[in-house]
């Protein structure tokens, strides 16, 4: 990856990821519900509640790897319902136009459609075009179930650091490492056999779901990822105090946060 060129492997991974999400775009929301029994909704609710958007006044947010807009919609709803805030904005960014297209269609049915509160942008999390995504711009950067699909996590974090304002927050929701060995074994059984099977039945696409399961296994465990966040320049709470991350369902998913000094 040196000299600014992508290695063949990186290019292959980006193409692969793009194909995976092209093929799952229309079935993505249904599959999310089916594979997690709807639990991803609870995790996303908890993620956004923990950020409490709107509390300190309207925020400028960027939701990267935002896909069909699940997080963006929750941010805007939370700010409006809790704080009567109709000025918070979210820019949804994704590398995949088809996922964004599904998000756009979905927002058409909401009160945010055709308002400055939401916009959609096709871009790579690892290299956000500087002409639009300028330095020191956002109060909140979110990335949910997206960073593990990126070839270079440090590049994503570097970009998050660049576009956030001083005092801004980086927040990531991602599948993580299950702590309890018994639960970990059951979860492995479930994800390696049931999820690809559901992928075949509901979406006619076993390989894409197999890839998604494998990408979860390869993602760094909680302390390692927290260190990567700090290495990028963010401040986190202490690992041992639960300040750097919060496990959901024993670590099946996890919320990591960092703030810009
Ligand atoms: N955040 C949404 C959610 O929680 O429902 C979507 C998550 S989906 C599992 C992962 C998303 O990451 C896909 O929409 C995919 O296109 C996007 N993605 C993968 N690699 C990316 C990259 N390098 N830059 C931006 N988005 C990327």
Coordinates of C-alpha atoms and ligand atoms in Angstrom, one line a residue:
X1 CA 0.0 0.0 0.0
X2 CA 3.0 2.3 -0.1
X3 CA 3.7 5.1 -2.6
X4 CA 0.0 5.9 -2.6
X5 CA -0.9 3.0 -4.9
X6 CA -3.3 0.3 -3.9
X7 CA -1.9 -3.3 -3.8
X8 CA -3.8 -5.8 -5.9
X9 CA -5.1 -7.3 -2.7
X10 CA -6.6 -4.0 -1.5
X11 CA -8.2 -3.4 -4.9
X12 CA -9.6 -6.9 -4.9
X13 CA -11.0 -6.5 -1.4
X14 CA -12.7 -3.2 -2.3
X15 CA -14.2 -4.8 -5.5
X16 CA -15.3 -7.8 -3.5
X17 CA -16.9 -5.6 -0.8
X18 CA -18.6 -3.5 -3.5
X19 CA -20.0 -6.6 -5.1
X20 CA -21.2 -8.0 -1.8
X21 CA -23.2 -4.9 -1.1
X22 CA -24.4 -4.5 -4.6
X23 CA -25.9 -8.0 -4.4
X24 CA -27.4 -7.6 -0.9
X25 CA -28.6 -3.9 -1.2
X26 CA -32.3 -4.7 -1.8
X27 CA -32.5 -7.6 0.7
X28 CA -30.2 -5.9 3.2
X29 CA -32.8 -4.6 5.7
X30 CA -34.8 -7.9 5.6
X31 CA -31.6 -9.9 6.1
X32 CA -30.5 -7.8 9.0
X33 CA -33.7 -8.5 10.8
X34 CA -33.7 -12.2 9.9
X35 CA -30.1 -12.9 10.9
X36 CA -30.2 -10.9 14.2
X37 CA -33.8 -11.6 15.0
X38 CA -34.3 -7.8 14.9
X39 CA -31.6 -7.3 17.6
X40 CA -29.6 -5.0 15.4
X41 CA -32.4 -2.4 15.8
X42 CA -31.9 -2.5 19.6
X43 CA -28.2 -2.1 19.2
X44 CA -28.6 0.8 16.9
X45 CA -31.1 2.4 19.2
X46 CA -28.7 2.0 22.1
X47 CA -25.8 3.4 20.0
X48 CA -27.7 6.5 19.1
X49 CA -29.2 7.0 22.5
X50 CA -25.7 6.8 24.0
X51 CA -24.6 9.7 21.7
X52 CA -27.7 11.7 22.7
X53 CA -27.7 13.9 19.5
X54 CA -29.3 17.3 20.0
X55 CA -28.7 17.5 23.7
X56 CA -26.1 20.3 23.3
X57 CA -27.9 21.9 20.4
X58 CA -27.9 21.1 16.7
X59 CA -25.0 19.0 15.5
X60 CA -23.4 18.5 12.2
X61 CA -23.0 14.7 11.7
X62 CA -21.5 12.4 9.2
X63 CA -22.6 8.7 9.1
X64 CA -19.9 6.8 7.2
X65 CA -20.7 3.4 5.6
X66 CA -24.2 4.6 6.3
X67 CA -25.8 2.1 3.8
X68 CA -29.5 2.4 3.9
X69 CA -29.6 5.2 6.5
X70 CA -30.4 3.3 9.7
X71 CA -28.2 5.4 11.9
X72 CA -28.9 8.7 10.2
X73 CA -32.7 8.2 10.6
X74 CA -32.2 7.4 14.3
X75 CA -30.0 10.5 14.9
X76 CA -32.5 12.8 13.3
X77 CA -35.5 11.2 15.1
X78 CA -33.7 11.3 18.4
X79 CA -32.7 15.0 18.1
X80 CA -36.3 15.9 17.1
X81 CA -38.2 13.7 19.5
X82 CA -36.0 14.4 22.6
X83 CA -34.9 18.0 21.9
X84 CA -37.4 19.3 19.3
X85 CA -34.2 19.8 17.2
X86 CA -34.8 20.1 13.5
X87 CA -31.5 21.6 12.7
X88 CA -29.2 18.7 13.2
X89 CA -27.9 17.4 9.9
X90 CA -26.5 14.0 8.8
X91 CA -24.5 13.4 5.7
X92 CA -24.8 9.7 4.8
X93 CA -21.6 8.4 3.1
X94 CA -21.2 5.0 1.5
X95 CA -18.9 3.5 -1.1
X96 CA -21.9 1.7 -2.7
X97 CA -24.5 3.7 -4.7
X98 CA -27.1 0.9 -4.5
X99 CA -27.1 0.9 -0.7
X100 CA -27.4 4.7 -0.8
X101 CA -30.2 4.4 -3.3
X102 CA -32.2 2.2 -0.9
X103 CA -31.5 4.8 1.8
X104 CA -32.7 7.6 -0.4
X105 CA -35.9 5.8 -1.2
X106 CA -36.5 5.2 2.4
X107 CA -36.0 8.8 3.4
X108 CA -38.5 9.9 0.8
X109 CA -41.2 8.6 3.1
X110 CA -39.9 10.7 6.0
X111 CA -40.3 14.3 7.0
X112 CA -36.5 14.8 6.4
X113 CA -36.8 14.3 2.6
X114 CA -36.0 17.4 0.7
X115 CA -34.7 19.2 3.7
X116 CA -31.1 20.1 4.5
X117 CA -31.2 17.6 7.4
X118 CA -30.1 14.7 5.3
X119 CA -27.9 14.1 2.2
X120 CA -26.3 11.1 0.5
X121 CA -22.8 10.9 -0.8
X122 CA -20.9 8.1 -2.6
X123 CA -17.4 8.1 -1.2
X124 CA -14.7 5.8 0.3
X125 CA -14.3 6.1 4.1
X126 CA -10.6 5.7 3.6
X127 CA -10.3 8.8 1.4
X128 CA -13.2 11.2 1.8
X129 CA -12.9 13.8 -1.0
X130 CA -11.4 16.9 0.6
X131 CA -13.3 19.3 -1.6
X132 CA -16.6 18.3 0.1
X133 CA -15.5 16.7 3.3
X134 CA -13.3 19.4 4.7
X135 CA -11.1 19.4 7.8
X136 CA -12.6 20.3 11.2
X137 CA -16.2 20.2 10.0
X138 CA -18.3 17.7 12.0
X139 CA -19.4 17.4 15.6
X140 CA -20.1 13.7 15.3
X141 CA -18.7 10.9 13.1
X142 CA -20.6 7.6 13.2
X143 CA -19.8 4.3 11.5
X144 CA -22.0 1.3 12.2
X145 CA -21.2 -2.2 11.0
X146 CA -19.0 -0.7 8.3
X147 CA -15.4 -0.3 9.5
X148 CA -14.7 -4.1 9.3
X149 CA -15.4 -4.0 5.6
X150 CA -12.7 -1.4 5.0
X151 CA -9.3 -2.4 3.8
X152 CA -7.4 -0.1 6.1
X153 CA -8.9 0.7 9.5
X154 CA -6.1 3.3 10.2
X155 CA -7.0 5.2 7.1
X156 CA -10.6 5.3 8.1
X157 CA -9.6 6.6 11.6
X158 CA -7.3 9.2 10.1
X159 CA -10.0 10.5 7.9
X160 CA -12.5 10.6 10.8
X161 CA -9.9 12.6 12.8
X162 CA -9.4 15.0 9.9
X163 CA -13.0 15.8 9.3
X164 CA -14.1 16.1 13.0
X165 CA -13.9 19.4 14.8
X166 CA -11.8 19.7 18.0
X167 CA -13.9 18.2 20.8
X168 CA -15.9 16.2 18.2
X169 CA -16.8 12.5 18.7
X170 CA -15.9 9.4 16.8
X171 CA -18.4 6.5 17.5
X172 CA -18.3 3.1 16.1
X173 CA -20.8 0.2 16.4
X174 CA -19.3 -3.1 15.2
X175 CA -19.5 -6.8 15.7
X176 CA -16.8 -7.8 18.1
X177 CA -15.4 -10.6 20.2
X178 CA -17.7 -12.6 22.4
X179 CA -16.1 -12.9 25.9
X180 CA -17.8 -16.0 27.3
X181 CA -16.3 -19.2 25.7
X182 CA -19.6 -21.1 25.7
X183 CA -21.5 -18.3 24.2
X184 CA -18.7 -17.8 21.7
X185 CA -19.0 -21.4 20.6
X186 CA -22.7 -21.2 20.1
X187 CA -22.4 -17.9 18.3
X188 CA -19.8 -19.4 16.0
X189 CA -22.0 -22.3 15.2
X190 CA -24.9 -20.0 14.5
X191 CA -23.1 -17.6 12.3
X192 CA -21.1 -20.0 10.2
X193 CA -24.0 -22.3 9.5
X194 CA -27.3 -20.4 9.9
X195 CA -26.4 -17.0 8.4
X196 CA -25.1 -18.3 5.0
X197 CA -28.1 -20.6 4.9
X198 CA -30.5 -17.7 5.5
X199 CA -28.5 -15.8 2.9
X200 CA -29.3 -18.6 0.4
X201 CA -33.0 -18.8 1.3
X202 CA -33.9 -15.2 1.7
X203 CA -31.5 -13.4 -0.6
X204 CA -30.4 -16.3 -3.0
X205 CA -26.8 -15.4 -2.1
X206 CA -24.7 -17.6 0.1
X207 CA -21.3 -16.2 -0.7
X208 CA -22.0 -12.6 0.2
X209 CA -23.3 -13.7 3.6
X210 CA -20.4 -16.1 4.1
X211 CA -18.1 -13.1 3.4
X212 CA -19.9 -11.0 6.0
X213 CA -19.5 -13.6 8.7
X214 CA -15.8 -14.1 7.9
X215 CA -15.2 -10.4 8.1
X216 CA -16.6 -10.4 11.6
X217 CA -14.1 -13.0 12.7
X218 CA -11.1 -11.0 11.3
X219 CA -12.0 -7.8 13.0
X220 CA -9.6 -6.8 15.9
X221 CA -10.8 -7.6 19.4
X222 CA -12.0 -4.7 21.6
X223 CA -8.7 -3.7 23.3
X224 CA -6.8 -3.8 20.0
X225 CA -9.4 -1.6 18.2
X226 CA -9.4 0.8 21.2
X227 CA -5.7 1.1 20.8
X228 CA -6.0 1.8 17.1
X229 CA -8.5 4.6 17.9
X230 CA -6.0 6.2 20.4
X231 CA -3.1 5.7 17.9
X232 CA -5.1 7.8 15.4
X233 CA -5.0 10.7 18.0
X234 CA -8.4 10.3 19.7
X235 CA -8.8 10.3 23.5
X236 CA -10.7 7.4 25.0
X237 CA -11.6 6.5 28.5
X238 CA -9.6 3.8 30.2
X239 CA -10.1 0.2 28.9
X240 CA -10.4 -1.3 32.4
X241 CA -13.1 1.3 33.4
X242 CA -15.3 0.5 30.4
X243 CA -14.4 4.0 29.2
X244 CA -13.1 3.0 25.8
X245 CA -15.9 0.6 24.7
X246 CA -19.2 -0.9 25.8
X247 CA -20.0 -4.5 24.9
X248 CA -23.5 -5.3 23.8
X249 CA -24.8 -8.8 24.3
X250 CA -21.5 -10.1 25.8
X251 CA -19.5 -8.7 22.9
X252 CA -21.5 -9.8 19.9
X253 CA -21.5 -6.2 19.1
X254 CA -19.6 -3.3 20.7
X255 CA -19.6 0.5 20.8
X256 CA -16.2 2.2 20.7
X257 CA -15.9 6.0 21.2
X258 CA -13.1 8.5 21.0
X259 CA -13.0 12.2 21.1
X260 CA -10.8 14.8 19.5
X261 CA -8.8 16.7 22.0
Ligands
LIG1 N1 -24.4 1.5 8.6 C1 -25.4 0.7 8.0 C2 -26.2 -0.1 9.0 O1 -25.7 -0.2 10.1 O2 -27.2 -0.6 8.7 C3 -24.8 -0.2 6.9 C4 -23.9 -1.2 7.3 S1 -23.5 -2.4 6.0 C5 -23.2 -3.9 6.9 C6 -21.8 -1.9 5.6 C7 -21.8 -0.7 4.6 O3 -20.4 -0.4 4.5 C8 -22.2 -1.1 3.2 O4 -23.3 -0.2 2.8 C9 -21.0 -0.9 2.3 O5 -21.2 -0.5 1.0 C10 -20.2 0.1 3.1 N2 -18.8 0.2 2.9 C11 -17.9 -0.9 2.8 N3 -16.7 -0.4 2.5 C12 -16.7 0.9 2.5 C13 -15.8 2.0 2.4 N4 -14.5 1.7 2.1 N5 -16.2 3.3 2.4 C14 -17.5 3.6 2.6 N6 -18.5 2.6 2.8 C15 -18.1 1.3 2.8

